[in-house]
PDB file of C-alpha atoms in Angstrom:
ATOM      1  CA  LYS A   1     -19.580  72.740 -64.670  1.00  0.00           C
ATOM      2  CA  GLY A   2     -19.579  76.449 -65.110  1.00  0.00           C
ATOM      3  CA  VAL A   3     -18.170  79.390 -67.017  1.00  0.00           C
ATOM      4  CA  SER A   4     -14.622  80.257 -66.028  1.00  0.00           C
ATOM      5  CA  PHE A   5     -12.777  83.414 -67.067  1.00  0.00           C
ATOM      6  CA  HIS A   6      -9.097  84.253 -66.649  1.00  0.00           C
ATOM      7  CA  LEU A   7      -7.833  87.720 -65.757  1.00  0.00           C
ATOM      8  CA  LEU A   8      -5.600  89.116 -68.532  1.00  0.00           C
ATOM      9  CA  CYS A   9      -3.247  92.050 -68.922  1.00  0.00           C
ATOM     10  CA  PRO A  10      -5.035  94.732 -70.992  1.00  0.00           C
ATOM     11  CA  GLN A  11      -1.920  95.414 -73.116  1.00  0.00           C
ATOM     12  CA  CYS A  12      -0.333  92.022 -73.911  1.00  0.00           C
ATOM     13  CA  LYS A  13      -3.459  89.940 -73.201  1.00  0.00           C
ATOM     14  CA  GLY A  14      -1.392  87.482 -71.180  1.00  0.00           C
ATOM     15  CA  PRO A  15      -2.724  85.892 -67.980  1.00  0.00           C
ATOM     16  CA  ILE A  16      -2.129  87.788 -64.753  1.00  0.00           C
ATOM     17  CA  SER A  17      -0.494  85.854 -61.917  1.00  0.00           C
ATOM     18  CA  ASN A  18      -1.414  86.269 -58.270  1.00  0.00           C
ATOM     19  CA  LYS A  19       1.742  86.593 -56.190  1.00  0.00           C
ATOM     20  CA  ARG A  20       2.058  85.851 -52.485  1.00  0.00           C
ATOM     21  CA  TRP A  21       3.787  89.002 -51.291  1.00  0.00           C
ATOM     22  CA  CYS A  22       5.277  89.803 -47.885  1.00  0.00           C
ATOM     23  CA  PRO A  23       4.892  93.571 -47.308  1.00  0.00           C
ATOM     24  CA  HIS A  24       7.360  93.537 -44.390  1.00  0.00           C
ATOM     25  CA  GLU A  25      10.252  91.959 -46.323  1.00  0.00           C
ATOM     26  CA  ASP A  26       9.055  93.387 -49.657  1.00  0.00           C
ATOM     27  CA  ARG A  27       9.474  90.082 -51.492  1.00  0.00           C
ATOM     28  CA  GLU A  28       7.487  87.259 -53.065  1.00  0.00           C
ATOM     29  CA  VAL A  29       6.924  84.184 -50.878  1.00  0.00           C
ATOM     30  CA  THR A  30       6.796  80.756 -52.584  1.00  0.00           C
ATOM     31  CA  TRP A  31       4.254  78.093 -51.638  1.00  0.00           C
ATOM     32  CA  SER A  32       6.991  75.962 -50.070  1.00  0.00           C
ATOM     33  CA  GLU A  33       7.740  78.791 -47.615  1.00  0.00           C
ATOM     34  CA  VAL A  34       4.163  79.598 -46.601  1.00  0.00           C
ATOM     35  CA  VAL A  35       3.072  78.541 -43.103  1.00  0.00           C
ATOM     36  CA  ARG A  36      -0.405  78.412 -41.561  1.00  0.00           C
ATOM     37  CA  GLY A  37      -1.299  80.844 -38.764  1.00  0.00           C
ATOM     38  CA  TYR A  38      -4.264  81.391 -36.440  1.00  0.00           C
ATOM     39  CA  GLU A  39      -4.961  84.996 -35.428  1.00  0.00           C
ATOM     40  CA  VAL A  40      -5.118  85.460 -31.640  1.00  0.00           C
ATOM     41  CA  GLY A  41      -4.835  89.246 -31.505  1.00  0.00           C
ATOM     42  CA  GLN A  42      -4.138  92.355 -33.560  1.00  0.00           C
ATOM     43  CA  ASP A  43      -1.262  91.258 -35.843  1.00  0.00           C
ATOM     44  CA  GLU A  44      -0.596  88.306 -33.508  1.00  0.00           C
ATOM     45  CA  TYR A  45      -0.612  84.758 -34.891  1.00  0.00           C
ATOM     46  CA  VAL A  46       0.065  81.259 -33.613  1.00  0.00           C
ATOM     47  CA  GLU A  47       1.747  79.040 -36.206  1.00  0.00           C
ATOM     48  CA  ILE A  48      -0.101  75.757 -36.879  1.00  0.00           C
ATOM     49  CA  THR A  49       1.633  72.887 -38.687  1.00  0.00           C
ATOM     50  CA  ASP A  50       0.218  69.789 -40.376  1.00  0.00           C
ATOM     51  CA  ASP A  51       1.698  67.826 -37.482  1.00  0.00           C
ATOM     52  CA  ASP A  52      -0.329  69.891 -35.018  1.00  0.00           C
ATOM     53  CA  LEU A  53      -3.557  69.151 -36.902  1.00  0.00           C
ATOM     54  CA  GLU A  54      -2.780  65.419 -37.050  1.00  0.00           C
ATOM     55  CA  LYS A  55      -2.477  65.347 -33.241  1.00  0.00           C
ATOM     56  CA  LEU A  56      -5.900  66.877 -32.604  1.00  0.00           C
ATOM     57  CA  PRO A  57      -7.918  64.665 -30.187  1.00  0.00           C
ATOM     58  CA  VAL A  58     -10.877  64.514 -32.593  1.00  0.00           C
ATOM     59  CA  ASN A  59     -12.141  61.218 -34.008  1.00  0.00           C
ATOM     60  CA  SER A  60     -13.633  62.901 -37.081  1.00  0.00           C
ATOM     61  CA  ALA A  61     -10.142  63.975 -38.211  1.00  0.00           C
ATOM     62  CA  HIS A  62      -9.385  60.426 -39.361  1.00  0.00           C
ATOM     63  CA  THR A  63     -12.726  58.646 -39.813  1.00  0.00           C
ATOM     64  CA  VAL A  64     -16.371  59.285 -40.629  1.00  0.00           C
ATOM     65  CA  GLU A  65     -17.938  59.245 -37.173  1.00  0.00           C
ATOM     66  CA  LEU A  66     -21.580  58.110 -37.019  1.00  0.00           C
ATOM     67  CA  LEU A  67     -23.310  59.380 -33.887  1.00  0.00           C
ATOM     68  CA  SER A  68     -27.024  58.681 -34.363  1.00  0.00           C
ATOM     69  CA  PHE A  69     -29.793  57.807 -36.808  1.00  0.00           C
ATOM     70  CA  CYS A  70     -33.082  59.481 -37.688  1.00  0.00           C
ATOM     71  CA  ALA A  71     -35.835  59.493 -40.277  1.00  0.00           C
ATOM     72  CA  ASP A  72     -34.660  61.283 -43.393  1.00  0.00           C
ATOM     73  CA  THR A  73     -37.737  63.521 -43.299  1.00  0.00           C
ATOM     74  CA  GLU A  74     -36.502  65.055 -40.026  1.00  0.00           C
ATOM     75  CA  ILE A  75     -33.560  66.807 -41.712  1.00  0.00           C
ATOM     76  CA  ASP A  76     -34.691  70.127 -43.174  1.00  0.00           C
ATOM     77  CA  ASP A  77     -33.539  70.684 -46.771  1.00  0.00           C
ATOM     78  CA  LEU A  78     -31.981  73.972 -45.635  1.00  0.00           C
ATOM     79  CA  TYR A  79     -29.233  72.004 -43.909  1.00  0.00           C
ATOM     80  CA  LEU A  80     -28.090  70.110 -47.046  1.00  0.00           C
ATOM     81  CA  GLN A  81     -24.809  71.422 -48.427  1.00  0.00           C
ATOM     82  CA  ARG A  82     -22.628  69.209 -50.668  1.00  0.00           C
ATOM     83  CA  ALA A  83     -22.950  65.560 -51.731  1.00  0.00           C
ATOM     84  CA  TYR A  84     -20.118  63.029 -51.844  1.00  0.00           C
ATOM     85  CA  TYR A  85     -20.074  59.360 -52.835  1.00  0.00           C
ATOM     86  CA  LEU A  86     -18.636  57.045 -50.174  1.00  0.00           C
ATOM     87  CA  GLU A  87     -16.495  54.124 -51.331  1.00  0.00           C
ATOM     88  CA  PRO A  88     -15.204  51.488 -48.872  1.00  0.00           C
ATOM     89  CA  GLU A  89     -11.656  50.259 -48.518  1.00  0.00           C
ATOM     90  CA  LYS A  90     -11.247  46.477 -48.946  1.00  0.00           C
ATOM     91  CA  MET A  91     -11.439  45.774 -45.222  1.00  0.00           C
ATOM     92  CA  GLY A  92     -14.638  47.832 -44.946  1.00  0.00           C
ATOM     93  CA  VAL A  93     -16.730  46.217 -47.687  1.00  0.00           C
ATOM     94  CA  ARG A  94     -18.860  44.080 -45.355  1.00  0.00           C
ATOM     95  CA  PRO A  95     -19.789  46.812 -42.811  1.00  0.00           C
ATOM     96  CA  TYR A  96     -20.348  49.227 -45.720  1.00  0.00           C
ATOM     97  CA  SER A  97     -22.846  46.827 -47.319  1.00  0.00           C
ATOM     98  CA  LEU A  98     -24.531  46.168 -43.988  1.00  0.00           C
ATOM     99  CA  LEU A  99     -24.973  49.879 -43.253  1.00  0.00           C
ATOM    100  CA  ARG A 100     -26.284  50.597 -46.763  1.00  0.00           C
ATOM    101  CA  ASP A 101     -28.870  47.800 -46.622  1.00  0.00           C
ATOM    102  CA  ALA A 102     -29.949  48.619 -43.051  1.00  0.00           C
ATOM    103  CA  LEU A 103     -30.483  52.294 -43.884  1.00  0.00           C
ATOM    104  CA  GLU A 104     -32.520  51.355 -46.937  1.00  0.00           C
ATOM    105  CA  MET A 105     -34.642  48.875 -44.974  1.00  0.00           C
ATOM    106  CA  THR A 106     -35.397  51.313 -42.133  1.00  0.00           C
ATOM    107  CA  SER A 107     -35.757  54.472 -44.294  1.00  0.00           C
ATOM    108  CA  CYS A 108     -33.342  56.120 -41.881  1.00  0.00           C
ATOM    109  CA  VAL A 109     -30.156  58.126 -42.384  1.00  0.00           C
ATOM    110  CA  GLY A 110     -27.032  58.328 -40.279  1.00  0.00           C
ATOM    111  CA  VAL A 111     -25.973  61.584 -38.629  1.00  0.00           C
ATOM    112  CA  GLY A 112     -22.370  62.199 -37.668  1.00  0.00           C
ATOM    113  CA  LYS A 113     -19.233  64.249 -38.220  1.00  0.00           C
ATOM    114  CA  VAL A 114     -16.097  64.228 -40.363  1.00  0.00           C
ATOM    115  CA  ALA A 115     -13.220  66.669 -40.672  1.00  0.00           C
ATOM    116  CA  PHE A 116     -11.648  67.757 -43.957  1.00  0.00           C
ATOM    117  CA  ARG A 117     -10.604  71.007 -45.618  1.00  0.00           C
ATOM    118  CA  ASP A 118      -9.526  72.451 -42.273  1.00  0.00           C
ATOM    119  CA  ARG A 119     -12.929  72.167 -40.614  1.00  0.00           C
ATOM    120  CA  GLU A 120     -15.282  69.658 -39.028  1.00  0.00           C
ATOM    121  CA  HIS A 121     -18.523  69.009 -40.864  1.00  0.00           C
ATOM    122  CA  LEU A 122     -21.892  67.824 -39.646  1.00  0.00           C
ATOM    123  CA  ILE A 123     -22.967  65.053 -42.048  1.00  0.00           C
ATOM    124  CA  ARG A 124     -25.892  62.939 -43.223  1.00  0.00           C
ATOM    125  CA  ILE A 125     -25.224  59.447 -44.659  1.00  0.00           C
ATOM    126  CA  ALA A 126     -27.936  57.755 -46.730  1.00  0.00           C
ATOM    127  CA  SER A 127     -28.284  54.747 -48.991  1.00  0.00           C
ATOM    128  CA  HIS A 128     -28.317  55.698 -52.661  1.00  0.00           C
ATOM    129  CA  GLY A 129     -28.707  52.967 -55.276  1.00  0.00           C
ATOM    130  CA  VAL A 130     -25.970  50.399 -54.624  1.00  0.00           C
ATOM    131  CA  GLY A 131     -23.893  52.777 -52.521  1.00  0.00           C
ATOM    132  CA  LEU A 132     -23.845  55.370 -49.773  1.00  0.00           C
ATOM    133  CA  VAL A 133     -23.930  59.135 -50.166  1.00  0.00           C
ATOM    134  CA  LEU A 134     -22.579  61.614 -47.618  1.00  0.00           C
ATOM    135  CA  HIS A 135     -24.097  65.086 -47.444  1.00  0.00           C
ATOM    136  CA  THR A 136     -22.280  67.776 -45.511  1.00  0.00           C
ATOM    137  CA  LEU A 137     -24.763  69.827 -43.489  1.00  0.00           C
ATOM    138  CA  HIS A 138     -24.743  73.409 -42.310  1.00  0.00           C
ATOM    139  CA  TRP A 139     -24.264  73.869 -38.580  1.00  0.00           C
ATOM    140  CA  PRO A 140     -27.377  75.244 -36.835  1.00  0.00           C
ATOM    141  CA  ASP A 141     -25.766  78.650 -36.237  1.00  0.00           C
ATOM    142  CA  GLU A 142     -25.172  78.980 -40.008  1.00  0.00           C
ATOM    143  CA  ILE A 143     -28.895  78.854 -40.835  1.00  0.00           C
ATOM    144  CA  ARG A 144     -30.629  82.215 -40.857  1.00  0.00           C
ATOM    145  CA  ALA A 145     -33.904  82.298 -38.933  1.00  0.00           C
ATOM    146  CA  GLN A 146     -36.994  83.089 -41.012  1.00  0.00           C
ATOM    147  CA  ALA A 147     -38.096  85.431 -38.230  1.00  0.00           C
ATOM    148  CA  GLU A 148     -35.416  87.849 -39.475  1.00  0.00           C
ATOM    149  CA  LEU A 149     -37.166  88.167 -42.843  1.00  0.00           C
ATOM    150  CA  ASP A 150     -40.104  90.364 -43.813  1.00  0.00           C
ATOM    151  CA  LEU A 151     -42.495  87.642 -45.033  1.00  0.00           C
ATOM    152  CA  PRO A 152     -46.267  87.813 -45.609  1.00  0.00           C
ATOM    153  CA  GLU A 153     -48.482  86.121 -43.040  1.00  0.00           C
ATOM    154  CA  ARG A 154     -50.621  83.141 -44.041  1.00  0.00           C
ATOM    155  CA  SER A 155     -54.226  84.171 -44.621  1.00  0.00           C
ATOM    156  CA  ALA A 156     -57.177  81.804 -44.541  1.00  0.00           C
ATOM    157  CA  ASN A 157     -59.631  84.290 -46.041  1.00  0.00           C
ATOM    158  CA  GLY A 158     -60.016  85.929 -49.420  1.00  0.00           C
ATOM    159  CA  HIS A 159     -57.838  83.557 -51.417  1.00  0.00           C
ATOM    160  CA  GLU A 160     -60.170  80.596 -52.074  1.00  0.00           C
ATOM    161  CA  ARG A 161     -60.668  81.315 -55.796  1.00  0.00           C
ATOM    162  CA  GLU A 162     -57.013  82.133 -56.400  1.00  0.00           C
ATOM    163  CA  MET A 163     -55.955  79.038 -54.465  1.00  0.00           C
ATOM    164  CA  ASP A 164     -58.232  76.780 -56.524  1.00  0.00           C
ATOM    165  CA  MET A 165     -56.728  78.160 -59.733  1.00  0.00           C
ATOM    166  CA  ALA A 166     -53.176  77.823 -58.427  1.00  0.00           C
ATOM    167  CA  VAL A 167     -53.798  74.183 -57.450  1.00  0.00           C
ATOM    168  CA  ILE A 168     -55.283  73.425 -60.900  1.00  0.00           C
ATOM    169  CA  LEU A 169     -52.229  75.003 -62.541  1.00  0.00           C
ATOM    170  CA  ILE A 170     -49.831  72.947 -60.426  1.00  0.00           C
ATOM    171  CA  HIS A 171     -51.730  69.740 -61.207  1.00  0.00           C
ATOM    172  CA  ASN A 172     -51.688  70.519 -64.935  1.00  0.00           C
ATOM    173  CA  LEU A 173     -47.919  71.086 -64.899  1.00  0.00           C
ATOM    174  CA  THR A 174     -47.012  68.176 -62.621  1.00  0.00           C
ATOM    175  CA  GLU A 175     -44.728  65.559 -64.198  1.00  0.00           C
ATOM    176  CA  PRO A 176     -41.933  63.181 -63.095  1.00  0.00           C
ATOM    177  CA  PHE A 177     -38.688  64.999 -62.357  1.00  0.00           C
ATOM    178  CA  ASP A 178     -36.284  64.571 -65.279  1.00  0.00           C
ATOM    179  CA  PRO A 179     -33.091  66.620 -64.812  1.00  0.00           C
ATOM    180  CA  SER A 180     -31.961  65.813 -68.368  1.00  0.00           C
ATOM    181  CA  LYS A 181     -34.674  68.187 -69.646  1.00  0.00           C
ATOM    182  CA  PHE A 182     -32.881  71.182 -68.134  1.00  0.00           C
ATOM    183  CA  THR A 183     -29.747  72.752 -69.572  1.00  0.00           C
ATOM    184  CA  ASP A 184     -27.339  75.512 -68.572  1.00  0.00           C
ATOM    185  CA  GLU A 185     -28.270  78.019 -71.282  1.00  0.00           C
ATOM    186  CA  TYR A 186     -25.869  80.673 -69.973  1.00  0.00           C
ATOM    187  CA  ARG A 187     -22.834  78.372 -70.270  1.00  0.00           C
ATOM    188  CA  ALA A 188     -23.928  77.208 -73.742  1.00  0.00           C
ATOM    189  CA  ALA A 189     -24.317  80.829 -74.909  1.00  0.00           C
ATOM    190  CA  VAL A 190     -20.871  81.793 -73.583  1.00  0.00           C
ATOM    191  CA  GLU A 191     -19.249  78.760 -75.235  1.00  0.00           C
ATOM    192  CA  ALA A 192     -20.974  79.577 -78.551  1.00  0.00           C
ATOM    193  CA  MET A 193     -19.772  83.186 -78.316  1.00  0.00           C
ATOM    194  CA  VAL A 194     -16.203  82.033 -77.597  1.00  0.00           C
ATOM    195  CA  GLN A 195     -16.300  79.671 -80.586  1.00  0.00           C
ATOM    196  CA  GLU A 196     -17.587  82.496 -82.791  1.00  0.00           C
ATOM    197  CA  LYS A 197     -14.659  84.658 -81.688  1.00  0.00           C
ATOM    198  CA  VAL A 198     -12.239  81.809 -82.404  1.00  0.00           C
ATOM    199  CA  ASP A 199     -13.719  81.345 -85.888  1.00  0.00           C
ATOM    200  CA  THR A 200     -14.202  84.978 -86.936  1.00  0.00           C
ATOM    201  CA  GLY A 201     -12.264  87.099 -84.471  1.00  0.00           C
ATOM    202  CA  THR A 202     -15.378  89.007 -83.501  1.00  0.00           C
ATOM    203  CA  VAL A 203     -18.941  88.559 -82.311  1.00  0.00           C
ATOM    204  CA  ALA A 204     -21.995  89.889 -84.124  1.00  0.00           C
ATOM    205  CA  ARG A 205     -24.151  91.969 -81.798  1.00  0.00           C
ATOM    206  CA  GLN A 206     -27.301  90.080 -80.924  1.00  0.00           C
ATOM    207  CA  PRO A 207     -30.587  91.836 -80.198  1.00  0.00           C
ATOM    208  CA  ALA A 208     -30.936  92.397 -76.490  1.00  0.00           C
ATOM    209  CA  ALA A 209     -33.229  89.956 -74.762  1.00  0.00           C
ATOM    210  CA  THR A 210     -36.514  91.543 -73.744  1.00  0.00           C
ATOM    211  CA  ALA A 211     -36.723  91.769 -69.980  1.00  0.00           C
ATOM    212  CA  PRO A 212     -39.690  89.799 -68.676  1.00  0.00           C
ATOM    213  CA  GLN A 213     -42.473  92.151 -67.688  1.00  0.00           C
ATOM    214  CA  THR A 214     -44.217  91.693 -64.381  1.00  0.00           C
ATOM    215  CA  MET A 215     -47.859  90.719 -64.674  1.00  0.00           C
ATOM    216  CA  ASP A 216     -50.730  90.062 -62.355  1.00  0.00           C
ATOM    217  CA  LEU A 217     -50.553  86.517 -60.963  1.00  0.00           C
ATOM    218  CA  MET A 218     -54.287  86.013 -61.410  1.00  0.00           C
ATOM    219  CA  ALA A 219     -54.078  86.952 -65.095  1.00  0.00           C
ATOM    220  CA  ALA A 220     -51.231  84.482 -65.583  1.00  0.00           C
ATOM    221  CA  LEU A 221     -53.145  81.705 -63.823  1.00  0.00           C
ATOM    222  CA  LYS A 222     -56.290  82.354 -65.864  1.00  0.00           C
ATOM    223  CA  ALA A 223     -54.394  82.319 -69.170  1.00  0.00           C
ATOM    224  CA  SER A 224     -52.541  79.129 -68.298  1.00  0.00           C
ATOM    225  CA  ILE A 225     -55.643  77.290 -67.065  1.00  0.00           C
ATOM    226  CA  GLU A 226     -57.686  78.320 -70.124  1.00  0.00           C
ATOM    227  CA  GLU A 227     -54.924  77.023 -72.381  1.00  0.00           C
ATOM    228  CA  SER A 228     -54.804  73.769 -70.415  1.00  0.00           C
ATOM    229  CA  ARG A 229     -58.560  73.321 -70.621  1.00  0.00           C
ATOM    230  CA  HIS A 230     -58.638  73.793 -74.387  1.00  0.00           C
ATOM    231  CA  SER A 231     -55.853  71.273 -74.936  1.00  0.00           C
ATOM    232  CA  ILE A 232     -56.944  68.608 -72.414  1.00  0.00           C
ATOM    233  CA  TRP A 233     -60.723  68.661 -72.070  1.00  0.00           C
ATOM    234  CA  VAL A 234     -63.564  68.454 -74.611  1.00  0.00           C
ATOM    235  CA  LYS A 235     -67.273  68.908 -73.769  1.00  0.00           C
ATOM    236  CA  ARG A 236     -69.919  66.698 -75.308  1.00  0.00           C
ATOM    237  CA  PRO A 237     -73.623  67.637 -75.041  1.00  0.00           C
ATOM    238  CA  GLY A 238     -75.424  65.707 -72.324  1.00  0.00           C
ATOM    239  CA  ARG A 239     -72.300  63.862 -71.193  1.00  0.00           C
ATOM    240  CA  ARG A 240     -69.519  64.487 -68.727  1.00  0.00           C
ATOM    241  CA  ALA A 241     -66.346  66.137 -69.856  1.00  0.00           C
ATOM    242  CA  ARG A 242     -63.989  63.397 -71.015  1.00  0.00           C
ATOM    243  CA  ARG A 243     -60.249  63.443 -71.291  1.00  0.00           C
ATOM    244  CA  ARG A 244     -58.937  63.202 -74.809  1.00  0.00           C
ATOM    245  CA  GLN A 245     -56.732  60.285 -75.665  1.00  0.00           C
ATOM    246  CA  PRO A 246     -53.197  61.433 -76.489  1.00  0.00           C
TER     247      PRO A 246
END
C-alpha cells in the first residue's frame, strides 16, 4: 500500500494522459503497434518478439530451477529483494510438500534461478508455515561494496561506559516483533487530508511539525536508562534490588 497521486491539467483539473509518440512520423503509436527492441548501437536496434523470448535456451524461462541448497544464515540480508508465495499445480503437490518439509527439517533453503519480467532472477526458496516462499535476490554485481563508503572504524578502547549503557538500553527496549504495532502514518495523514477536502472543499492549515533536534547520544542514553530504572527497579534497604511485579 502507498500514497498514489495522479497528474492533472492545471486548468481543467482532468487527468493527463501519457502518449506513446513517434518523433520521426510525428504521430501517436498505440500499444498494439509497439514492438520491443534491443539497442546494439547509436540509434540501432534489433527487434525482439515474444516468440524469440520463448525460444531462449534457458531452463529458468519456463520453470523455477533449483541449483543448490545452503544454510539460510549464509545468505546476507542485503541480497533479499522481493517475496512471492509459491503455489503448486495439481501434478506438483507431492514434490512441493516433500521440498517444503525437507527444507524445514534441515533448516536449509534452496538457491536457484527463474525468469520473469524480461530478466532472470537469482532466487532463494524457503519453507514458510504450510507453504514455500520465493525471494528474488540481487545479483552480486548489484550489491555495493562497503569499502566504497566512508564508515568509522571499530574501536576497542574508550567506549566501555557508553557500550554498557547502550546494551542496557537495548535490553530494556527488547520485545517480540509485532508488525501490527506499526502503522503508515504518512498514508493515514494523506487520506485524512483528502477526506477533509472532500467534506469541506479545503484543508485547515495545521501547525508545522517541529523538526527533531539532534542531541548527544550519551545524554539520550542516560535519560532513557534513568527512566527505565525508575519504572522497573525499586531498592529496599539491606536487600537486593527486586523487580516489581507488573
